[in-house]
Short mmCIF file of C-alpha atoms in Angstrom, two decimals:
data_model
loop_
_atom_site.label_atom_id
_atom_site.label_comp_id
_atom_site.label_asym_id
_atom_site.label_seq_id
_atom_site.Cartn_x
_atom_site.Cartn_y
_atom_site.Cartn_z
CA UNK A 1 183.17 225.86 -54.24
CA UNK A 2 181.39 222.51 -51.92
CA UNK A 3 181.71 223.33 -47.94
CA UNK A 4 184.67 221.62 -46.43
CA UNK A 5 183.85 219.50 -44.16
CA UNK A 6 184.93 222.00 -40.77
CA UNK A 7 182.24 224.62 -42.15
CA UNK A 8 179.66 222.23 -41.86
CA UNK A 9 180.68 220.19 -38.84
CA UNK A 10 179.52 223.16 -36.23
CA UNK A 11 175.87 222.61 -37.61
CA UNK A 12 175.97 219.48 -37.36
CA UNK A 13 176.76 219.44 -33.87
CA UNK A 14 174.93 222.41 -33.01
CA UNK A 15 171.99 219.98 -34.52
CA UNK A 16 173.67 217.31 -32.24
CA UNK A 17 173.66 219.12 -29.02
CA UNK A 18 170.08 219.76 -29.40
CA UNK A 19 169.09 215.92 -29.47
CA UNK A 20 167.66 215.45 -26.21
CA UNK A 21 170.66 216.86 -24.69
CA UNK A 22 169.13 217.21 -21.17
CA UNK A 23 166.73 214.33 -21.60
CA UNK A 24 168.11 211.04 -19.44
CA UNK A 25 165.83 207.88 -21.29
CA UNK A 26 167.35 204.76 -19.35
CA UNK A 27 166.17 201.90 -21.73
CA UNK A 28 168.74 200.34 -24.64
CA UNK A 29 166.19 198.84 -27.17
CA UNK A 30 166.13 202.66 -29.41
CA UNK A 31 170.31 202.05 -29.14
CA UNK A 32 170.66 198.46 -29.47
CA UNK A 33 167.74 198.88 -32.93
CA UNK A 34 170.24 201.52 -34.27
CA UNK A 35 173.07 199.60 -33.85
CA UNK A 36 171.83 196.60 -35.49
CA UNK A 37 170.74 198.65 -38.40
CA UNK A 38 174.64 199.59 -38.54
CA UNK A 39 175.63 196.18 -38.49
CA UNK A 40 176.60 195.92 -34.76
CA UNK A 41 179.47 197.77 -34.78
CA UNK A 42 180.27 197.07 -31.30
CA UNK A 43 180.29 193.49 -31.70
CA UNK A 44 183.23 193.73 -34.24
CA UNK A 45 186.05 194.56 -31.92
CA UNK A 46 186.97 193.91 -27.98
CA UNK A 47 185.95 195.91 -25.24
CA UNK A 48 186.89 197.16 -21.82
CA UNK A 49 183.87 198.82 -20.77
CA UNK A 50 184.46 200.72 -17.76
CA UNK A 51 181.67 201.83 -15.33
CA UNK A 52 182.07 203.86 -11.37
CA UNK A 53 181.47 206.86 -9.56
CA UNK A 54 184.49 207.67 -9.56
CA UNK A 55 188.09 207.40 -11.59
CA UNK A 56 186.28 205.94 -14.56
CA UNK A 57 186.94 208.32 -16.74
CA UNK A 58 191.33 207.85 -15.85
CA UNK A 59 190.69 204.17 -16.20
CA UNK A 60 190.03 204.64 -18.95
CA UNK A 61 192.50 206.41 -20.23
CA UNK A 62 195.17 204.43 -18.50
CA UNK A 63 193.89 200.81 -20.29
CA UNK A 64 193.90 202.83 -23.70
CA UNK A 65 197.35 204.03 -22.86
CA UNK A 66 198.76 201.23 -22.51
CA UNK A 67 196.91 199.14 -25.43
CA UNK A 68 198.23 201.55 -27.54
CA UNK A 69 201.75 200.98 -25.85
CA UNK A 70 201.42 197.41 -27.04
CA UNK A 71 200.91 198.24 -30.74
CA UNK A 72 197.25 197.61 -30.45
CA UNK A 73 194.87 199.94 -32.75
CA UNK A 74 192.98 201.75 -30.11
CA UNK A 75 189.59 203.47 -29.61
CA UNK A 76 188.75 205.20 -26.29
CA UNK A 77 185.49 206.65 -25.74
CA UNK A 78 184.82 208.94 -22.97
CA UNK A 79 182.77 211.55 -21.48
CA UNK A 80 182.81 215.08 -21.04
CA UNK A 81 184.83 216.74 -23.26
CA UNK A 82 186.47 219.72 -22.21
CA UNK A 83 187.20 222.11 -25.19
CA UNK A 84 185.51 220.27 -28.19
CA UNK A 85 183.03 217.02 -29.26
CA UNK A 86 186.05 215.09 -31.49
CA UNK A 87 187.75 214.54 -27.51
CA UNK A 88 185.25 211.47 -27.01
CA UNK A 89 185.70 209.22 -30.02
CA UNK A 90 189.90 209.37 -30.97
CA UNK A 91 191.47 205.92 -31.98
CA UNK A 92 195.38 205.50 -31.77
CA UNK A 93 195.47 209.09 -29.30
CA UNK A 94 193.74 211.08 -32.32
CA UNK A 95 190.32 212.22 -32.43
CA UNK A 96 188.09 211.79 -35.19
CA UNK A 97 188.51 214.16 -37.80
CA UNK A 98 185.69 216.23 -39.35
CA UNK A 99 184.75 214.55 -42.53
CA UNK A 100 184.92 211.24 -40.62
CA UNK A 101 182.71 212.79 -38.11
CA UNK A 102 180.35 214.22 -40.66
CA UNK A 103 180.26 210.77 -42.48
CA UNK A 104 179.98 209.28 -39.25
CA UNK A 105 176.58 211.38 -38.05
CA UNK A 106 174.93 210.51 -41.54
CA UNK A 107 174.99 206.96 -41.35
CA UNK A 108 173.74 207.44 -37.35
CA UNK A 109 170.79 209.59 -38.80
CA UNK A 110 169.97 207.60 -41.72
CA UNK A 111 170.19 203.88 -39.12
CA UNK A 112 167.73 206.58 -36.86
CA UNK A 113 165.39 207.85 -39.71
CA UNK A 114 165.35 203.87 -40.26
CA UNK A 115 164.39 202.34 -36.89
CA UNK A 116 162.08 205.83 -35.99
CA UNK A 117 159.99 204.58 -38.90
CA UNK A 118 159.08 201.61 -37.33
CA UNK A 119 158.00 203.04 -34.19
CA UNK A 120 161.02 203.68 -32.44
CA UNK A 121 161.41 206.66 -30.28
CA UNK A 122 164.67 209.12 -31.11
CA UNK A 123 167.81 209.12 -29.83
CA UNK A 124 168.87 211.34 -26.87
CA UNK A 125 172.38 212.97 -27.14
CA UNK A 126 174.36 210.02 -25.62
CA UNK A 127 172.77 207.45 -27.13
CA UNK A 128 173.69 208.89 -30.76
CA UNK A 129 177.02 209.70 -30.02
CA UNK A 130 177.94 206.50 -28.48
CA UNK A 131 176.31 204.93 -31.99
CA UNK A 132 178.70 206.96 -33.71
CA UNK A 133 181.99 205.98 -31.72
CA UNK A 134 181.08 202.11 -32.08
CA UNK A 135 180.96 202.71 -35.70
CA UNK A 136 183.85 204.95 -36.45
CA UNK A 137 185.83 201.85 -34.38
CA UNK A 138 184.63 199.37 -36.86
CA UNK A 139 185.38 201.55 -39.98
CA UNK A 140 188.83 201.92 -37.99
CA UNK A 141 189.30 198.74 -37.81
CA UNK A 142 189.76 198.85 -34.45
CA UNK A 143 190.93 196.09 -32.43
CA UNK A 144 190.56 196.64 -28.52
CA UNK A 145 188.65 199.51 -27.53
CA UNK A 146 188.22 201.30 -23.70
CA UNK A 147 184.55 202.49 -22.96
CA UNK A 148 183.63 204.71 -20.56
CA UNK A 149 180.00 204.33 -19.35
CA UNK A 150 178.03 207.76 -19.06
CA UNK A 151 175.92 207.09 -16.17
CA UNK A 152 175.70 204.13 -14.09
CA UNK A 153 175.62 200.82 -16.50
CA UNK A 154 172.69 198.20 -16.87
CA UNK A 155 171.06 200.45 -18.83
CA UNK A 156 173.68 203.33 -19.70
CA UNK A 157 173.59 203.14 -23.98
CA UNK A 158 177.16 201.63 -24.16
CA UNK A 159 176.05 198.72 -22.10
CA UNK A 160 175.12 196.85 -25.53
CA UNK A 161 178.90 195.61 -25.83
CA UNK A 162 179.58 192.14 -24.25
CA UNK A 163 183.18 193.15 -23.41
CA UNK A 164 186.07 191.29 -22.97
CA UNK A 165 186.47 192.58 -19.21
CA UNK A 166 184.11 194.58 -17.40
CA UNK A 167 185.70 197.09 -15.01
CA UNK A 168 183.81 198.93 -11.86
CA UNK A 169 186.40 201.29 -10.27
CA UNK A 170 184.14 202.96 -7.19
CA UNK A 171 180.61 202.83 -5.85
CA UNK A 172 179.13 206.04 -4.33
CA UNK A 173 176.10 207.74 -3.93
CA UNK A 174 175.07 209.29 -7.43
CA UNK A 175 172.36 210.35 -9.76
CA UNK A 176 170.28 208.74 -7.41
CA UNK A 177 167.13 210.21 -9.18
CA UNK A 178 167.88 207.39 -11.63
CA UNK A 179 170.13 204.79 -10.15
CA UNK A 180 168.53 203.92 -6.80
CA UNK A 181 169.09 206.16 -3.22
CA UNK A 182 171.24 203.64 -1.42
CA UNK A 183 174.25 202.17 -2.50
CA UNK A 184 173.11 198.41 -2.84
CA UNK A 185 170.60 199.78 -5.59
CA UNK A 186 173.68 201.69 -7.54
CA UNK A 187 175.57 198.70 -7.24
CA UNK A 188 173.03 196.87 -8.73
CA UNK A 189 173.14 199.14 -11.66
CA UNK A 190 177.54 199.45 -11.69
CA UNK A 191 177.16 195.77 -11.53
CA UNK A 192 174.59 195.88 -14.63
CA UNK A 193 177.79 196.02 -16.95
CA UNK A 194 178.71 192.20 -15.71
CA UNK A 195 178.79 189.63 -18.82
CA UNK A 196 177.71 185.73 -18.68
CA UNK A 197 181.13 184.32 -18.39
CA UNK A 198 183.22 187.54 -18.66
CA UNK A 199 186.05 188.36 -16.35
CA UNK A 200 185.08 191.37 -13.94
CA UNK A 201 187.82 193.61 -12.22
CA UNK A 202 186.75 196.18 -8.96
CA UNK A 203 188.11 198.50 -7.46
CA UNK A 204 187.44 199.44 -3.67
CA UNK A 205 184.13 199.11 -2.87
CA UNK A 206 181.91 199.84 0.12
CA UNK A 207 180.87 196.02 1.99
CA UNK A 208 177.34 196.23 0.78
CA UNK A 209 178.11 197.35 -2.80
CA UNK A 210 180.58 194.81 -2.95
CA UNK A 211 178.29 192.00 -2.08
CA UNK A 212 175.73 193.08 -4.94
CA UNK A 213 178.87 193.25 -7.12
CA UNK A 214 180.01 189.35 -5.95
CA UNK A 215 176.68 188.06 -5.67
CA UNK A 216 175.95 189.19 -9.79
CA UNK A 217 179.20 187.77 -10.88
CA UNK A 218 178.35 184.33 -9.59
CA UNK A 219 174.91 184.52 -10.96
CA UNK A 220 176.45 185.26 -14.21
CA UNK A 221 179.35 182.95 -13.76
CA UNK A 222 181.79 185.97 -14.67
CA UNK A 223 185.33 185.61 -12.94
CA UNK A 224 185.82 188.40 -10.35
CA UNK A 225 189.03 190.10 -9.47
CA UNK A 226 189.97 192.78 -6.87
CA UNK A 227 192.30 194.77 -7.89
CA UNK A 228 194.01 194.86 -4.70
CA UNK A 229 194.29 191.11 -4.77
CA UNK A 230 196.51 191.62 -8.23
CA UNK A 231 198.25 194.50 -7.90
CA UNK A 232 200.34 196.57 -4.79
CA UNK A 233 200.78 200.18 -5.50
CA UNK A 234 202.67 202.12 -3.10
CA UNK A 235 203.77 206.22 -3.27
CA UNK A 236 207.27 206.98 -3.23
CA UNK A 237 206.90 210.38 -3.16
CA UNK A 238 204.33 213.58 -4.25
CA UNK A 239 205.08 216.86 -5.55
CA UNK A 240 202.88 219.71 -7.48
CA UNK A 241 203.94 217.68 -10.95
CA UNK A 242 202.75 214.85 -9.82
CA UNK A 243 203.32 211.71 -8.04
CA UNK A 244 206.20 208.35 -8.36
CA UNK A 245 204.96 204.51 -7.31
CA UNK A 246 206.01 201.60 -6.81
CA UNK A 247 204.70 198.89 -8.31
CA UNK A 248 204.30 195.23 -8.02
CA UNK A 249 201.72 192.57 -9.02
CA UNK A 250 200.94 188.74 -7.66
CA UNK A 251 203.13 187.19 -9.80
CA UNK A 252 206.48 189.05 -8.92
CA UNK A 253 206.80 191.73 -11.48
CA UNK A 254 208.02 195.10 -10.25
CA UNK A 255 208.62 198.31 -11.75
CA UNK A 256 208.21 202.21 -10.91
CA UNK A 257 205.97 205.04 -12.43
CA UNK A 258 205.30 208.45 -12.29
CA UNK A 259 201.78 210.20 -13.31
CA UNK A 260 201.12 213.41 -13.46
CA UNK A 261 198.48 213.70 -10.64
CA UNK A 262 197.71 214.08 -7.60
CA UNK A 263 195.96 213.10 -4.22
CA UNK A 264 194.71 209.72 -3.26
CA UNK A 265 192.98 208.48 -6.59
CA UNK A 266 195.58 207.80 -8.71
CA UNK A 267 197.30 205.20 -7.47
CA UNK A 268 193.71 203.40 -6.59
CA UNK A 269 193.10 203.90 -10.24
CA UNK A 270 196.21 202.77 -11.24
CA UNK A 271 195.42 199.36 -9.43
CA UNK A 272 192.07 198.96 -11.14
CA UNK A 273 193.81 199.86 -14.40
CA UNK A 274 196.64 197.40 -14.24
CA UNK A 275 194.86 194.66 -12.90
CA UNK A 276 191.98 195.23 -16.26
CA UNK A 277 195.67 195.06 -18.23
CA UNK A 278 196.85 191.77 -16.16
CA UNK A 279 193.18 189.97 -17.13
CA UNK A 280 193.46 191.30 -20.77
CA UNK A 281 196.58 189.46 -20.52
CA UNK A 282 195.94 186.39 -19.11
CA UNK A 283 192.55 185.86 -19.29
CA UNK A 284 191.79 187.29 -22.70
CA UNK A 285 195.28 186.26 -24.47
CA UNK A 286 196.01 190.21 -25.75
CA UNK A 287 199.88 190.76 -26.20
CA UNK A 288 200.27 193.14 -23.56
CA UNK A 289 204.18 192.90 -22.18
CA UNK A 290 204.86 193.84 -18.73
CA UNK A 291 207.70 196.01 -20.37
CA UNK A 292 204.96 197.68 -22.28
CA UNK A 293 202.26 198.20 -19.60
CA UNK A 294 204.67 200.93 -16.88
CA UNK A 295 205.03 202.78 -19.95
CA UNK A 296 201.98 203.10 -21.24
CA UNK A 297 200.88 203.75 -18.09
CA UNK A 298 202.84 206.61 -17.61
CA UNK A 299 202.02 208.01 -20.76
CA UNK A 300 198.22 208.86 -19.90
CA UNK A 301 197.19 212.36 -19.46
CA UNK A 302 194.11 213.57 -18.59
CA UNK A 303 192.85 217.31 -18.44
CA UNK A 304 191.22 219.10 -15.94
CA UNK A 305 192.52 216.10 -12.86
CA UNK A 306 194.81 218.08 -10.48
CA UNK A 307 196.19 219.54 -13.57
CA UNK A 308 198.53 221.39 -12.71
CA UNK A 309 198.30 224.84 -15.25
CA UNK A 310 200.87 227.03 -13.24
CA UNK A 311 203.79 226.56 -10.86
CA UNK A 312 204.82 229.85 -9.30
CA UNK A 313 201.98 230.69 -7.95
CA UNK A 314 200.67 226.90 -7.87
CA UNK A 315 197.12 227.20 -10.15
CA UNK A 316 195.52 223.87 -10.11
CA UNK A 317 192.66 222.63 -12.45
CA UNK A 318 190.09 220.50 -11.21
CA UNK A 319 186.82 219.05 -12.75
CA UNK A 320 185.85 218.15 -8.95
CA UNK A 321 181.82 218.65 -8.77
CA UNK A 322 180.62 216.32 -6.12
CA UNK A 323 181.33 216.90 -1.98
CA UNK A 324 183.67 213.78 -1.74
CA UNK A 325 185.78 214.45 -4.47
CA UNK A 326 185.82 217.70 -2.93
CA UNK A 327 187.23 216.27 0.10
CA UNK A 328 189.65 213.88 -1.54
CA UNK A 329 191.08 217.29 -3.30
CA UNK A 330 191.11 219.20 -0.12
CA UNK A 331 192.91 216.86 1.56
CA UNK A 332 195.70 216.66 -1.44
CA UNK A 333 196.24 220.42 -1.69
CA UNK A 334 196.68 220.69 1.98
CA UNK A 335 199.51 217.55 1.90
CA UNK A 336 201.19 219.77 -0.69
CA UNK A 337 200.47 223.25 -0.24
CA UNK A 338 201.84 223.49 3.35
CA UNK A 339 199.44 225.70 4.64
CA UNK A 340 199.37 228.08 1.95
CA UNK A 341 196.23 229.97 1.65
CA UNK A 342 193.87 229.29 -0.62
CA UNK A 343 191.70 231.18 -3.65
CA UNK A 344 189.38 229.10 -5.47
CA UNK A 345 187.79 230.38 -8.84
CA UNK A 346 184.12 228.16 -9.11
CA UNK A 347 181.15 227.28 -11.02
CA UNK A 348 178.67 224.70 -10.86
CA UNK A 349 175.87 223.31 -12.51
CA UNK A 350 172.41 223.81 -10.91
CA UNK A 351 171.77 220.21 -10.02
CA UNK A 352 174.86 220.27 -8.06
CA UNK A 353 175.30 221.04 -4.25
CA UNK A 354 178.42 223.89 -4.06
CA UNK A 355 177.32 224.69 -0.39
CA UNK A 356 178.49 220.96 1.23
CA UNK A 357 181.26 221.25 -2.11
CA UNK A 358 182.93 224.36 -0.52
CA UNK A 359 182.25 223.26 3.27
CA UNK A 360 185.42 220.65 2.81
CA UNK A 361 187.88 223.31 1.95
CA UNK A 362 186.93 224.94 5.57
CA UNK A 363 189.92 226.07 7.45
CA UNK A 364 191.80 226.15 3.85
CA UNK A 365 189.62 228.77 1.83
CA UNK A 366 191.26 232.04 2.20
CA UNK A 367 189.29 234.03 -0.91
CA UNK A 368 186.61 232.56 -3.18
CA UNK A 369 185.69 234.34 -6.80
CA UNK A 370 182.23 232.80 -9.23
CA UNK A 371 181.48 232.66 -12.11
CA UNK A 372 178.97 231.43 -14.71
CA UNK A 373 179.17 229.20 -17.53
CA UNK A 374 178.21 228.57 -21.04
CA UNK A 375 175.68 226.12 -20.64
CA UNK A 376 172.30 226.55 -20.34
CA UNK A 377 172.41 224.29 -16.79
CA UNK A 378 174.42 226.01 -15.47
CA UNK A 379 173.83 228.29 -12.07
CA UNK A 380 174.15 231.75 -12.00
CA UNK A 381 177.01 233.58 -10.32
CA UNK A 382 174.34 235.81 -7.93
CA UNK A 383 172.17 232.37 -7.46
CA UNK A 384 175.76 230.71 -6.45
CA UNK A 385 176.92 233.32 -4.37
CA UNK A 386 173.86 233.51 -2.17
CA UNK A 387 174.06 229.69 -1.99
CA UNK A 388 177.45 229.62 -0.75
CA UNK A 389 176.49 232.58 1.82
CA UNK A 390 173.77 230.19 3.30
CA UNK A 391 176.83 227.50 3.94
CA UNK A 392 179.26 230.71 5.90
CA UNK A 393 181.12 231.00 2.49
CA UNK A 394 181.95 234.81 1.54
CA UNK A 395 182.52 235.53 -2.35
CA UNK A 396 183.18 238.03 -5.20
CA UNK A 397 180.55 236.91 -8.48
CA UNK A 398 182.75 237.75 -11.54
CA UNK A 399 182.20 239.21 -14.63
CA UNK A 400 183.12 236.67 -16.63
CA UNK A 401 185.88 233.19 -16.41
CA UNK A 402 189.11 235.54 -17.70
CA UNK A 403 188.59 238.46 -15.45
CA UNK A 404 188.37 235.87 -12.29
CA UNK A 405 191.43 234.41 -13.34
CA UNK A 406 193.68 237.41 -13.47
CA UNK A 407 192.52 238.46 -10.46
CA UNK A 408 192.84 234.43 -8.45
CA UNK A 409 196.29 235.10 -10.11
CA UNK A 410 197.56 238.61 -8.35
CA UNK A 411 196.01 237.49 -4.96
CA UNK A 412 197.92 234.57 -4.55
CA UNK A 413 201.13 236.56 -5.78
CA UNK A 414 200.25 238.71 -3.20
CA UNK A 415 199.24 236.35 -0.49
CA UNK A 416 201.80 233.42 -1.21
CA UNK A 417 198.42 231.36 -1.99
CA UNK A 418 197.62 228.91 -4.07
CA UNK A 419 194.48 228.79 -6.59
CA UNK A 420 192.43 226.17 -7.19
CA UNK A 421 189.76 226.06 -9.85
CA UNK A 422 186.89 223.80 -9.78
CA UNK A 423 183.51 222.79 -9.65
CA UNK A 424 182.65 221.53 -13.50
CA UNK A 425 184.10 220.41 -16.09
CA UNK A 426 182.21 222.67 -18.19
CA UNK A 427 184.13 225.50 -15.99
CA UNK A 428 187.72 223.60 -16.90
CA UNK A 429 186.63 223.67 -20.59
CA UNK A 430 186.15 227.14 -20.36
CA UNK A 431 189.55 227.84 -18.65
CA UNK A 432 191.36 224.95 -21.26
CA UNK A 433 189.84 226.67 -24.18
CA UNK A 434 190.80 230.41 -22.92
CA UNK A 435 194.30 229.46 -22.81
CA UNK A 436 194.17 227.20 -26.04
CA UNK A 437 193.18 230.80 -27.98
CA UNK A 438 196.77 232.51 -26.12
CA UNK A 439 194.46 234.72 -23.96
CA UNK A 440 195.88 233.64 -20.51
CA UNK A 441 199.29 233.70 -21.80
CA UNK A 442 200.47 235.17 -18.23
CA UNK A 443 198.61 232.75 -16.66
CA UNK A 444 199.10 229.46 -18.10
CA UNK A 445 202.65 227.67 -17.68
CA UNK A 446 203.93 226.87 -21.62
#
């Protein structure tokens, strides 16, 4: 009896994860060469290319949701995955299946072998996954795909595309060892996704970053659209389950929209995503009716973005992992909690700055539990505890994520507090995996 696709997927993925997974090689030639062998699948469908320091994941999902609501065969390529690899590649909301995944990996592997025989280097994990996504989207006859960059833009593997619309959500200091140590240098990398003559939509950018993006757009004769010039967003209310917005466009279209996310970022991301959809409709000619846009946006779901796991006590899961995101998250929780004490379950990768991250919660933080994660890049709990103590934050090391979650819930019940789980998408993935396996039935709301 032959092995089932599922039995082969695990082995194939383990091999993929070992493919230079921690190596970042900023060079488009290898992935371009592999895509050429595959028939340049990235050129066989329309695409929306989304870059940005923060917000790119949410904007990618929002645009994909609108495209699906309009009845278009829609691909979404995003990262990272939280529970399973197939979350990264979806068509019409459905993850790639085991058989298709194995077939696609074989096709890309064969293409890699062919270019390596000609002297081209091997692909990294992200490059391989990107080629796999493009190839699968083409074979699924995708009409349009929303594609999120991995890092930067100019030399990101996804940048072998010529998108119908480029999107830059935000620009801040990140990955400075690869992208540059100043905002203008990072903006130059993000602006690398702008293509000649193709429209670009941008969110709220710092002045020096906007100058770089605008200059690049002018040089490439790419129409530049600032999201808030096209769209007006006003929040009507916010509660733990999400926010309701009044939405209007420069063309006079109006409506109400509810999203299951907290804080200021959803409004900013909503403006960028909606502006991108308006440009797709008005300049690219996609059949996107206004009556489909708001329901499509309202159907957006994104795990680990101020995700409400439990209501009594309140438990929030968020993948924030840098100090600016922590600052926004701290402010949001303060607005919603009415000064309830805050308990945090945290885990970080070793290249992060947990001390600076956690300082954003000073004045709110009442208790903290630190955990390790299932990643060789994870900061060990004892090291994390030492770093937090150096930042003036006391914490308790827990033996595993599950025990930390249960202790945090008991604390919240006794103290009338709320719980935030944050610091890494790896940690968020472990929490969601425990919930999926039924190991947190008294913790996670149905």
